[in-house]
Coordinates of C-alpha atoms in Angstrom, one line a residue:
Chain A
X202 CA -0.1 -0.2 -0.4
X203 CA 1.2 3.5 -1.0
X204 CA 1.3 6.0 2.7
X205 CA -1.4 7.9 3.0
X206 CA -0.3 10.2 4.6
X207 CA 3.7 11.7 5.2
X208 CA 3.8 12.2 8.8
X209 CA 0.8 11.8 11.8
X210 CA 1.1 12.4 15.1
X211 CA -0.6 10.6 17.6
X212 CA -1.6 12.8 21.0
X213 CA -2.0 10.8 23.7
X214 CA -0.7 6.7 23.2
X215 CA -3.9 4.6 25.7
X216 CA -4.9 2.1 24.5
X217 CA -6.9 3.4 21.4
X218 CA -4.0 5.5 20.2
X219 CA -1.0 2.7 20.2
X220 CA -3.7 1.0 18.4
X221 CA -3.9 3.6 15.6
X222 CA -0.2 3.1 15.5
X223 CA 0.1 0.0 15.3
X224 CA -1.7 -0.5 12.8
X225 CA 0.3 2.7 11.3
X226 CA 3.6 0.9 11.3
X227 CA 1.9 -2.8 10.4
X228 CA -0.1 -1.6 7.7
X229 CA 2.9 1.2 5.9
X230 CA -0.1 4.0 6.6
X231 CA 3.3 5.9 6.4
X232 CA 6.4 7.5 6.8
X233 CA 7.0 8.3 10.3
X234 CA 4.2 8.9 13.4
X235 CA 5.2 10.8 15.8
X236 CA 4.0 9.8 18.6
X237 CA 3.0 12.6 22.2
X238 CA 1.6 11.1 25.7
X239 CA 1.5 14.5 28.4
X240 CA 2.7 11.9 31.0
X241 CA 6.8 10.7 30.7
X242 CA 6.1 7.4 31.8
X243 CA 3.3 6.7 29.1
X244 CA 5.8 8.6 26.7
X245 CA 8.7 5.9 27.5
X246 CA 6.7 2.4 27.8
X247 CA 5.3 4.2 24.7
X248 CA 9.1 4.3 23.1
X249 CA 10.2 0.7 25.0
X250 CA 7.5 -0.4 23.0
X251 CA 8.3 1.1 19.7
X252 CA 5.4 2.2 18.7
X253 CA 6.5 5.8 16.8
X254 CA 9.9 6.7 15.4
X255 CA 10.3 10.1 16.9
X256 CA 8.5 11.0 21.3
X257 CA 8.0 13.7 23.1
X258 CA 6.6 15.7 25.8
X259 CA 5.0 18.5 24.1
X260 CA 1.9 17.9 22.0
X261 CA 3.0 21.2 20.1
X262 CA 6.0 19.9 19.0
X263 CA 4.9 16.8 18.0
X264 CA 2.3 18.2 15.1
X265 CA 5.1 20.6 13.5
X266 CA 5.7 18.1 10.6
X267 CA 2.0 16.2 10.6
X268 CA -0.3 15.7 7.9
X269 CA -3.1 13.7 10.4
X270 CA -3.5 14.4 13.5
X271 CA -5.3 12.4 15.6
X272 CA -6.0 13.7 19.3
X273 CA -7.3 10.3 21.4
X274 CA -7.3 12.1 24.8
X275 CA -9.3 11.7 27.3
X276 CA -12.3 14.0 26.3
X277 CA -12.2 16.5 29.1
X278 CA -8.5 17.8 27.5
X279 CA -9.8 18.2 24.3
X280 CA -9.7 21.1 24.2
X281 CA -6.6 22.0 26.5
X282 CA -4.8 19.9 23.1
X283 CA -6.4 22.0 21.6
X284 CA -5.2 25.2 22.3
X285 CA -0.9 23.7 23.3
X286 CA -1.5 22.3 18.8
X287 CA -3.6 24.8 17.1
X288 CA 0.3 27.0 16.4
X289 CA 1.9 25.0 15.0
X290 CA -0.7 23.2 12.1
X291 CA 0.3 22.9 9.3
X292 CA -1.6 24.4 6.3
X293 CA -4.2 21.7 4.8
X294 CA -3.6 18.7 7.8
X295 CA -5.7 17.1 9.1
X296 CA -7.1 17.4 12.7
X297 CA -9.6 15.0 14.4
X298 CA -9.8 12.7 17.9
X299 CA -11.8 9.8 18.9
X300 CA -13.2 10.4 21.0
X301 CA -16.3 9.4 23.0
X302 CA -18.7 12.6 23.2
X303 CA -18.5 15.1 20.2
X304 CA -20.9 18.0 21.3
X305 CA -18.6 18.7 24.3
X306 CA -15.0 18.8 22.1
X307 CA -17.0 20.1 18.9
X308 CA -16.9 22.9 21.4
X309 CA -13.5 22.5 23.4
X310 CA -11.6 22.3 20.0
X311 CA -13.5 24.7 17.6
X312 CA -12.5 27.8 18.1
X313 CA -9.5 26.8 18.1
X314 CA -8.3 24.9 14.7
X315 CA -7.0 27.6 12.4
X316 CA -9.1 28.0 8.9
X317 CA -5.8 26.9 6.8
X318 CA -6.4 23.0 8.2
X319 CA -9.9 20.3 8.6
X320 CA -10.8 19.6 11.5
X321 CA -13.5 16.1 11.5
X322 CA -14.2 15.0 15.0
X323 CA -14.5 11.3 14.8
X324 CA -15.3 8.3 16.5
X325 CA -14.1 4.7 16.7
X326 CA -16.6 1.9 18.4
X327 CA -13.6 -0.2 19.5
X328 CA -12.3 -0.2 22.8
X329 CA -11.8 -3.1 25.5
X330 CA -11.9 -1.9 29.4
X331 CA -8.0 -3.0 29.5
X332 CA -6.0 1.2 29.4
X333 CA -2.5 2.1 28.9
X334 CA 0.1 1.5 26.3
X335 CA -0.1 -1.8 26.0
X336 CA -3.5 -2.3 25.6
X337 CA -3.4 -1.6 22.3
X338 CA -4.1 -3.9 19.3
X339 CA -4.1 -4.0 15.7
X340 CA -6.9 -5.8 14.9
X341 CA -8.6 -3.5 17.2
X342 CA -10.9 -0.6 14.6
X343 CA -11.9 -4.6 12.4
X344 CA -15.2 -5.0 11.9
X345 CA -16.2 -1.9 13.9
X346 CA -18.2 1.0 12.9
X347 CA -15.9 4.5 13.4
X348 CA -18.3 7.4 12.7
X349 CA -17.6 10.8 11.5
X350 CA -19.5 14.3 12.9
X351 CA -18.3 16.6 10.3
X352 CA -19.0 20.0 11.4
X353 CA -20.6 22.0 7.9
X354 CA -18.1 23.6 5.8
X355 CA -15.8 20.6 6.1
X356 CA -13.6 20.0 2.9
X357 CA -14.9 16.7 1.2
X358 CA -11.8 15.9 -0.3
X359 CA -9.8 15.3 3.9
X360 CA -13.6 13.7 5.5
X361 CA -12.4 11.4 2.2
X362 CA -9.0 11.0 3.0
X363 CA -9.7 10.5 6.4
X364 CA -12.4 7.7 5.8
X365 CA -10.2 6.1 3.6
X366 CA -7.8 5.5 6.7
X367 CA -10.9 3.9 9.5
X368 CA -11.2 1.5 6.0
X369 CA -7.7 -0.1 5.5
X370 CA -8.0 -0.5 9.5
X371 CA -10.8 -2.6 8.3
X372 CA -13.9 0.0 10.0
X373 CA -17.0 0.7 8.7
X374 CA -16.9 5.0 8.4
X375 CA -20.9 6.3 8.6
X376 CA -21.0 10.0 8.9
X377 CA -23.6 11.8 11.7
X378 CA -24.4 14.6 13.7
X379 CA -23.2 15.6 15.8
X380 CA -25.8 15.7 18.5
X381 CA -27.3 13.0 17.7
X382 CA -24.0 11.4 18.4
X383 CA -23.7 12.7 21.6
X384 CA -27.8 10.5 21.7
X385 CA -27.5 7.6 20.6
X386 CA -23.8 6.1 22.5
X387 CA -25.9 7.8 25.7
X388 CA -27.6 4.9 25.5
X389 CA -25.6 2.1 23.6
X390 CA -22.5 3.4 25.6
X391 CA -22.2 5.1 28.1
X392 CA -25.3 4.4 29.9
X393 CA -24.0 0.5 29.6
X394 CA -21.5 2.1 31.8
X395 CA -22.9 4.8 33.9
X396 CA -24.8 0.8 35.1
X397 CA -22.4 -1.5 35.3
X398 CA -19.9 1.0 37.4
X399 CA -23.7 1.2 40.0
X400 CA -23.6 -2.3 40.2
X401 CA -20.5 -3.5 41.1
X402 CA -20.6 -0.1 43.3
X403 CA -24.3 -1.2 45.0
X404 CA -22.9 -5.0 45.2
X405 CA -19.1 -3.9 46.8
X406 CA -21.2 -1.7 49.6
X407 CA -24.0 -4.9 50.8
X408 CA -23.4 -5.9 54.7
X409 CA -25.3 -9.2 53.9
X410 CA -23.3 -10.5 51.8
X411 CA -19.5 -10.4 51.0
X412 CA -17.2 -9.4 48.5
X413 CA -15.4 -12.9 48.6
X414 CA -19.6 -14.6 48.3
X415 CA -20.0 -11.6 45.6
X416 CA -16.5 -13.2 43.9
X417 CA -16.6 -16.7 44.5
X418 CA -20.9 -16.6 43.0
X419 CA -19.4 -13.8 40.3
X420 CA -20.1 -16.9 37.3
X421 CA -24.1 -16.2 37.2
X422 CA -24.3 -13.4 35.9
X423 CA -22.3 -10.2 38.0
X424 CA -18.8 -11.1 36.4
X425 CA -20.5 -9.2 33.5
X426 CA -20.6 -6.7 34.4
X427 CA -17.9 -6.1 35.9
X428 CA -15.4 -5.7 32.5
X429 CA -17.4 -2.6 32.2
X430 CA -16.6 -1.4 35.0
X431 CA -13.1 -1.9 34.9
X432 CA -12.9 1.0 32.6
X433 CA -10.0 3.3 32.6
X434 CA -11.7 5.4 35.4
X435 CA -10.5 9.2 33.8
X436 CA -12.7 8.9 30.2
X437 CA -15.6 7.5 32.7
X438 CA -16.0 10.5 34.7
X439 CA -15.1 12.3 31.2
X440 CA -17.8 11.3 29.6
X441 CA -19.8 11.4 32.3
X442 CA -19.1 15.4 32.7
X443 CA -19.3 15.8 28.8
X444 CA -22.1 14.4 28.1
X445 CA -24.5 15.0 30.7
X446 CA -27.9 16.0 28.2
X447 CA -27.8 13.2 26.4
X448 CA -27.1 10.7 30.0
X449 CA -29.2 11.9 32.2
X450 CA -32.5 11.4 30.1
X451 CA -31.2 7.8 29.5
X452 CA -30.4 7.2 32.6
X453 CA -34.4 9.2 33.2
X454 CA -35.4 6.5 30.9
X455 CA -34.3 3.8 32.1
X456 CA -35.3 4.5 35.8
X457 CA -39.2 5.1 34.6
X458 CA -39.0 1.5 33.0
X459 CA -37.1 -0.4 35.8
X460 CA -39.9 1.2 37.9
X461 CA -42.4 0.0 36.2
X462 CA -40.8 -3.1 36.2
X463 CA -39.9 -3.4 40.0
X464 CA -43.5 -3.0 40.3
X465 CA -44.0 -6.2 38.2
X466 CA -42.2 -8.0 40.2
X467 CA -43.9 -6.5 43.8
X468 CA -47.8 -7.4 42.1
X469 CA -46.1 -10.5 41.0
X470 CA -46.6 -10.1 37.0
X471 CA -45.9 -12.8 35.8
X472 CA -47.3 -12.1 32.3
X473 CA -45.4 -8.2 32.4
X474 CA -41.9 -9.9 33.0
X475 CA -42.3 -12.9 30.5
X476 CA -43.1 -10.0 27.6
X477 CA -40.8 -7.8 28.1
X478 CA -37.4 -11.1 28.9
X479 CA -38.4 -12.6 25.4
X480 CA -38.7 -9.5 23.2
X481 CA -35.3 -8.6 24.1
X482 CA -34.0 -11.5 23.2
X483 CA -34.5 -10.9 19.5
X484 CA -31.9 -7.6 20.6
X485 CA -29.5 -10.5 21.5
X486 CA -30.3 -12.4 17.7
X487 CA -29.5 -9.5 15.5
X488 CA -26.1 -7.8 17.1
X489 CA -25.2 -11.4 16.3
X490 CA -26.2 -11.6 13.2
X491 CA -25.0 -8.1 12.3
X492 CA -21.6 -9.1 13.3
X493 CA -21.0 -7.6 16.2
X494 CA -20.6 -10.1 19.3
X495 CA -19.7 -14.0 19.2
X496 CA -22.6 -16.2 19.4
X497 CA -20.6 -18.7 21.2
X498 CA -22.1 -19.4 23.8
X499 CA -21.1 -17.8 27.1
X500 CA -19.5 -15.2 25.1
X501 CA -17.1 -17.8 24.7
X502 CA -15.8 -17.5 28.3
X503 CA -16.3 -21.8 28.3
X504 CA -13.6 -22.5 26.2
X505 CA -11.2 -20.8 27.5
X506 CA -12.2 -21.8 31.2
X507 CA -11.0 -24.9 30.6
X508 CA -7.6 -24.1 30.2
Chain B
X253 CA -14.1 -44.7 38.3
X254 CA -16.7 -46.8 39.9
X255 CA -20.5 -46.3 39.7
X256 CA -21.9 -43.7 42.6
X257 CA -25.6 -44.7 41.1
X258 CA -27.0 -47.1 39.6
X259 CA -30.4 -45.2 38.1
X260 CA -30.7 -41.3 38.4
X261 CA -33.3 -39.4 36.8
X262 CA -33.4 -36.2 35.5
X263 CA -36.5 -34.0 36.2
X264 CA -35.9 -31.5 32.3
X265 CA -33.4 -31.7 30.7
X266 CA -32.8 -27.6 29.9
X267 CA -29.1 -26.9 29.4
X268 CA -28.9 -27.7 33.1
X269 CA -30.3 -30.7 32.8
X270 CA -29.4 -31.8 29.4
X271 CA -25.6 -30.6 31.0
X272 CA -25.5 -32.8 34.1
X273 CA -26.9 -35.7 31.0
X274 CA -23.8 -35.5 29.3
X275 CA -21.5 -35.9 32.0
X276 CA -23.3 -38.7 33.8
X277 CA -22.4 -41.0 30.3
X278 CA -18.5 -39.1 30.4
X279 CA -17.7 -39.8 33.4
X280 CA -19.8 -43.2 34.0
X281 CA -21.5 -42.0 37.3
X282 CA -24.6 -44.0 36.5
X283 CA -25.6 -47.2 34.7
X284 CA -29.0 -45.6 34.3
X285 CA -30.3 -42.3 33.3
X286 CA -33.7 -41.2 33.1
X287 CA -34.9 -38.4 30.6
X288 CA -38.3 -36.8 32.0
X289 CA -39.6 -34.2 30.3
X290 CA -42.9 -32.2 30.2
X291 CA -42.8 -31.5 26.1
X292 CA -43.0 -34.0 24.0
X293 CA -40.5 -31.3 21.4
X294 CA -37.7 -31.4 23.8
X295 CA -37.9 -34.9 24.8
X296 CA -37.8 -36.2 21.6
X297 CA -34.3 -33.8 20.3
X298 CA -32.8 -35.3 24.0
X299 CA -33.4 -38.6 22.5
X300 CA -31.5 -37.6 19.0
X301 CA -29.0 -37.5 21.6
X302 CA -28.6 -39.6 22.8
X303 CA -28.5 -37.7 26.5
X304 CA -30.4 -40.7 28.3
X305 CA -31.6 -45.0 28.8
X306 CA -35.1 -44.0 28.9
X307 CA -37.8 -41.1 28.3
X308 CA -40.7 -40.8 29.9
X309 CA -43.1 -38.3 29.6
X310 CA -44.0 -38.5 33.0
X311 CA -41.9 -37.9 35.9
X312 CA -44.0 -40.5 38.0
X313 CA -42.4 -43.0 35.6
X314 CA -38.9 -41.0 36.1
X315 CA -38.1 -41.9 39.6
X316 CA -39.3 -45.0 40.0
X317 CA -36.1 -46.9 40.5
X318 CA -34.3 -44.3 40.8
X319 CA -30.9 -43.8 44.0
X320 CA -31.0 -39.8 42.7
X321 CA -33.1 -37.7 41.0
X322 CA -32.3 -34.4 40.1
X323 CA -34.8 -31.5 39.3
X324 CA -34.6 -29.0 37.2
X325 CA -37.7 -27.0 35.4
X326 CA -38.7 -23.0 36.1
X327 CA -39.0 -22.8 40.2
X328 CA -43.1 -22.4 39.4
X329 CA -42.5 -25.5 38.1
X330 CA -40.9 -27.2 41.4
X331 CA -44.5 -27.4 43.3
X332 CA -46.1 -29.7 40.7
X333 CA -42.9 -31.5 40.6
X334 CA -42.6 -32.4 43.6
X335 CA -46.0 -34.0 43.9
X336 CA -47.0 -35.9 41.4
X337 CA -43.1 -37.7 41.7
X338 CA -43.5 -38.2 45.9
X339 CA -45.7 -41.1 45.7
X340 CA -43.2 -42.8 43.6
X341 CA -40.1 -42.3 45.3
X342 CA -37.4 -44.9 45.8
X343 CA -36.9 -45.6 49.9
X344 CA -33.1 -43.9 50.6
X345 CA -33.3 -41.7 46.9
X346 CA -31.4 -38.4 47.3
X347 CA -33.3 -36.2 45.4
X348 CA -31.6 -33.1 44.4
X349 CA -33.1 -29.2 42.5
X350 CA -30.9 -26.1 40.8
X351 CA -33.4 -23.7 41.5
X352 CA -31.4 -20.5 41.5
X353 CA -34.1 -20.1 43.7
X354 CA -34.3 -21.6 47.7
X355 CA -36.6 -20.6 49.9
X356 CA -39.2 -20.8 47.2
X357 CA -38.1 -24.2 46.5
X358 CA -38.0 -26.2 50.0
X359 CA -41.5 -24.3 50.1
X360 CA -43.4 -25.9 47.3
X361 CA -41.0 -29.5 47.4
X362 CA -40.4 -30.4 51.7
X363 CA -44.5 -30.5 52.0
X364 CA -44.7 -33.4 49.5
X365 CA -41.2 -35.2 50.4
X366 CA -42.3 -38.4 51.9
X367 CA -39.6 -39.1 54.9
X368 CA -37.8 -41.7 53.6
X369 CA -36.0 -40.2 50.4
X370 CA -33.1 -37.3 51.2
X371 CA -34.5 -34.2 49.7
X372 CA -31.4 -31.5 49.3
X373 CA -32.1 -28.6 47.5
X374 CA -29.2 -27.4 46.0
X375 CA -27.8 -25.1 42.9
X376 CA -25.4 -24.5 40.6
X377 CA -23.4 -21.5 39.6
X378 CA -23.0 -22.1 35.7
X379 CA -25.0 -21.3 33.0
X380 CA -24.9 -19.9 29.9
X381 CA -27.5 -17.6 27.8
X382 CA -28.8 -20.9 26.3
X383 CA -31.0 -23.1 27.1
X384 CA -32.5 -26.4 26.0
X385 CA -31.2 -29.9 25.5
X386 CA -28.9 -29.4 22.5
X387 CA -27.2 -26.1 25.2
X388 CA -25.9 -27.8 27.9
X389 CA -22.2 -29.6 27.7
X390 CA -19.9 -31.6 29.7
X391 CA -17.1 -28.5 31.4
X392 CA -19.8 -26.3 32.0
X393 CA -19.7 -26.6 37.0
X394 CA -16.3 -27.1 36.0
X395 CA -14.5 -24.6 38.2
X396 CA -17.7 -22.9 38.9
X397 CA -19.0 -23.8 42.7
X398 CA -22.7 -25.3 43.7
X399 CA -24.7 -24.3 46.7
X400 CA -26.7 -27.1 48.7
X401 CA -28.7 -25.9 50.8
X402 CA -29.6 -28.6 53.8
X403 CA -32.3 -28.6 56.2
X404 CA -31.8 -29.5 59.8
X405 CA -32.6 -33.2 59.1
X406 CA -30.2 -33.2 56.3
X407 CA -28.6 -36.8 56.5
X408 CA -24.7 -36.1 56.6
X409 CA -23.7 -39.6 54.9
X410 CA -26.6 -38.8 51.8
X411 CA -25.6 -34.8 51.7
X412 CA -21.7 -36.4 51.5
X413 CA -22.8 -38.2 48.1
X414 CA -24.5 -35.7 47.0
X415 CA -22.0 -33.4 47.3
X416 CA -18.6 -36.1 45.3
X417 CA -21.0 -35.7 42.9
X418 CA -21.3 -32.1 42.7
X419 CA -17.0 -32.5 42.9
X420 CA -16.7 -34.8 40.3
X421 CA -17.8 -32.9 37.0
X422 CA -15.4 -30.7 38.6
X423 CA -17.6 -28.6 40.7
X424 CA -16.2 -26.7 44.3
X425 CA -19.4 -27.1 46.4
X426 CA -20.4 -24.7 49.7
X427 CA -23.2 -24.9 52.0
X428 CA -25.6 -22.3 52.7
X429 CA -28.8 -21.2 54.5
X430 CA -31.9 -21.2 51.8
X431 CA -32.8 -17.8 53.5
X432 CA -29.1 -16.1 52.7
X433 CA -29.0 -18.4 48.9
X434 CA -31.8 -15.8 48.8
X435 CA -30.1 -12.9 49.3
X436 CA -26.5 -13.5 48.1
X437 CA -28.0 -14.4 44.5
X438 CA -30.5 -11.2 44.1
X439 CA -27.2 -8.8 44.2
X440 CA -24.6 -11.9 42.0
X441 CA -27.1 -13.9 39.8
X442 CA -29.9 -11.9 39.4
X443 CA -30.5 -8.0 40.2
X444 CA -28.1 -8.2 36.5
X445 CA -30.5 -10.0 34.2
X446 CA -33.2 -7.8 35.9
X447 CA -31.4 -4.8 35.2
X448 CA -29.7 -6.5 31.4
X449 CA -32.9 -6.2 31.1
X450 CA -34.6 -3.8 31.6
X451 CA -31.1 -1.6 29.7
X452 CA -31.8 -3.6 26.6
X453 CA -35.7 -3.1 27.2
X454 CA -35.4 1.2 26.5
X455 CA -33.0 0.6 24.1
X456 CA -35.8 -0.9 21.4
X457 CA -38.6 2.1 23.9
X458 CA -36.6 4.6 22.0
X459 CA -37.7 7.0 19.6
X460 CA -34.6 9.2 19.1
X461 CA -32.6 6.4 18.2
X462 CA -33.4 3.9 15.6
X463 CA -32.7 -0.2 16.4
X464 CA -30.6 -0.4 13.8
X465 CA -28.3 2.2 15.4
X466 CA -28.8 0.5 18.1
X467 CA -27.1 -3.1 16.5
X468 CA -24.5 -1.4 14.5
X469 CA -22.7 0.1 17.4
X470 CA -23.5 -2.5 20.1
X471 CA -20.0 -3.8 20.5
X472 CA -19.8 0.5 22.6
X473 CA -20.5 -1.8 25.8
X474 CA -24.5 -2.2 25.3
X475 CA -23.6 -6.0 23.6
X476 CA -22.5 -7.4 27.2
X477 CA -26.3 -6.1 28.3
X478 CA -28.2 -8.6 25.8
X479 CA -25.8 -11.7 27.2
X480 CA -27.7 -12.4 29.1
X481 CA -31.4 -10.0 28.6
X482 CA -30.9 -13.5 25.9
X483 CA -31.7 -15.7 28.4
X484 CA -34.8 -18.6 29.1
X485 CA -37.9 -16.0 29.7
X486 CA -39.3 -18.5 31.2
X487 CA -36.8 -18.9 33.5
X488 CA -36.5 -15.3 33.9
X489 CA -40.2 -15.0 35.4
X490 CA -39.9 -17.5 37.4
X491 CA -36.7 -16.3 39.3
X492 CA -38.6 -12.8 39.6
X493 CA -41.7 -14.4 41.2
X494 CA -39.9 -16.4 44.5
X495 CA -37.4 -14.0 45.1
X496 CA -38.6 -11.9 45.4
X497 CA -38.4 -10.2 48.5
X498 CA -34.2 -10.3 48.1
X499 CA -34.6 -9.0 44.7
X500 CA -36.9 -6.1 46.1
X501 CA -34.6 -5.0 47.9
X502 CA -31.5 -5.4 46.2
X503 CA -33.8 -3.1 43.7
X504 CA -34.3 -0.5 45.6
X505 CA -30.1 0.1 46.8
X506 CA -29.7 0.0 43.7
X507 CA -32.0 3.1 42.0
X508 CA -31.1 4.9 45.8
X509 CA -27.3 4.5 44.6
X510 CA -27.7 5.8 40.9
X511 CA -29.7 8.5 42.2
X512 CA -26.9 9.0 44.1
X513 CA -24.2 9.0 40.8
X514 CA -27.0 10.1 38.8
X515 CA -27.3 13.6 40.7
X516 CA -23.1 13.7 40.7
X517 CA -23.5 13.8 37.0
X518 CA -26.5 17.2 37.0
X519 CA -23.9 18.0 39.0
X520 CA -20.2 18.1 38.2
X521 CA -19.0 15.8 40.9
X522 CA -16.0 14.7 38.8
X523 CA -14.2 13.6 43.0
X524 CA -17.6 11.0 43.2
X525 CA -17.3 10.2 40.0
X526 CA -14.2 9.3 39.8
X527 CA -14.0 7.7 42.7
X528 CA -16.8 5.3 42.2
X529 CA -14.8 3.7 38.6
X530 CA -11.4 3.7 40.4
X531 CA -13.6 1.1 43.5
X532 CA -15.1 -1.3 41.2
X533 CA -11.9 -1.8 38.7
X534 CA -10.7 -4.2 42.5
X535 CA -13.9 -6.1 42.1
X536 CA -13.1 -7.7 38.3
X537 CA -9.8 -8.0 39.2
X538 CA -10.2 -10.2 42.5
X539 CA -12.8 -12.2 40.0
X540 CA -9.9 -12.8 38.0
X541 CA -8.2 -14.3 40.3
X542 CA -10.5 -16.9 41.9
X543 CA -10.0 -17.9 39.0
X544 CA -13.9 -17.0 38.3
X545 CA -13.5 -14.6 34.8
X546 CA -10.7 -14.6 31.9
X547 CA -8.5 -12.2 31.9
X548 CA -8.0 -11.4 28.2
X549 CA -9.2 -8.1 27.0
X550 CA -12.8 -8.1 26.3
X551 CA -13.5 -11.9 27.6
X552 CA -10.8 -12.7 24.8
X553 CA -14.0 -12.0 21.8
X554 CA -11.8 -10.1 20.1
X555 CA -9.3 -13.6 18.7
X556 CA -13.6 -14.8 17.9
X557 CA -14.0 -11.8 16.2
X558 CA -11.2 -12.2 13.5
X559 CA -12.0 -15.9 11.9

């Protein structure tokens, strides 16, 4: 494959940033990859792992020759990064990000972006519960969707170039309005994480059931939630703070539905329970059919349990 | 291995019953396995799969020569099964079950049990989202806990025999008070399933986000919940109806904690969010260390995604 970009700058080198670094090297998508982190330890680890060609603690220094800049930091840090890199961006550079909220990232970054660069916010729908430069891997984006939320004045050629970049990593690419993105992600990602964190917290606080019991018997359902609840706390604090309105709306819907379900349990309304428990099976089937999850029982964990 | 039982009767041949059938054959634990189901289709399928040595639609007929009777039916059907089999149970037989609630099963079955049998309620903490005779497999119980809730008059030898049976399948066995079992399971299993069913229902009902969007972007968290929400509706309706008090108690705790979390989001209290999101990580680590889940990222799904 011919190189799509001469120089790519990665601002932030956690799970997403380091997966991108590995993909770019694996597929030969750039001549030079510049890796930047504001943490000396993280940067050192990235260098040990050989994730880039040049390493710097300064985001401003990282972007100066870059044709493509990918910001992969907790969304609350987007504004500070934009401010730092803005004066150093090359004419015609594409600046994108991978943040889980888009309205807030645009509000933070857009005001700093000079008119001679192409700012195209993005969000690859991919991840694991692990974080940091060691957590990344080739294949993270394969078969997953990447949402771009272009702005009204976004250059079509620049957007097409960014789309090809993600497609080269195996992703399917969708365009979406930023506000709609934030609503969609509130229900498919933010609410599930918040609920998972919450139930694990509730279990941890009980006086009547010990932590040891929760751990021993977790294979009966609870352990599924602990995976999401082991996700990066900084990232998820920022998501909660930066997609507040959509999250509160989804939480209100969830709580209302839960009150209805709770009432059906209290009054012994088996038909209501059976109806809901039947309806939800169909969605699982659709997700498996769409290639967005494995059809192996228990996520295939039993095969691994036996090893 | 010498045969532990001459004849074992399996009442119900779904995920658990058919896993037991396969284990008993695999490990040679009985001379004769009698399979019983009240559904002609299920019984026929069990016969096609060769799960037993004798097949009958009548639970009463199934138990007449059995040294061990294992009832694996939705907990709401326990009373009817107990009433049907009681007059036909062999002197000295061990009668156990695998139900997810214990107080209710004991209340339903105990009054019917003749004094010449050993009734020892049990609950293997194992399962998948699939159900029916095709869903069972050898290895389901390996490394998982099995809880026995013996009654005050339970014979020690009979209990020891049942314990050896489960240990032979690779399980660890714990004794527990039935009431405490129901509290523990309410938090580690029943609440997670109810919450999963609820969030999938909420997503399905939204007007602002389409079902197609929920499916496409589900890898960002939502898909994890759909696995539990694809579990057998009859089984889970019965669990909700038969462990009502403990479930309502746990739901109240969960909702209270969620209101606190919601308030932290509304008021932008990042420190509270960060504290909770950090604390929950430790529980995940303990579960992995206890051998109750894989430490592979994303439950190892990425390895399967690549295939």
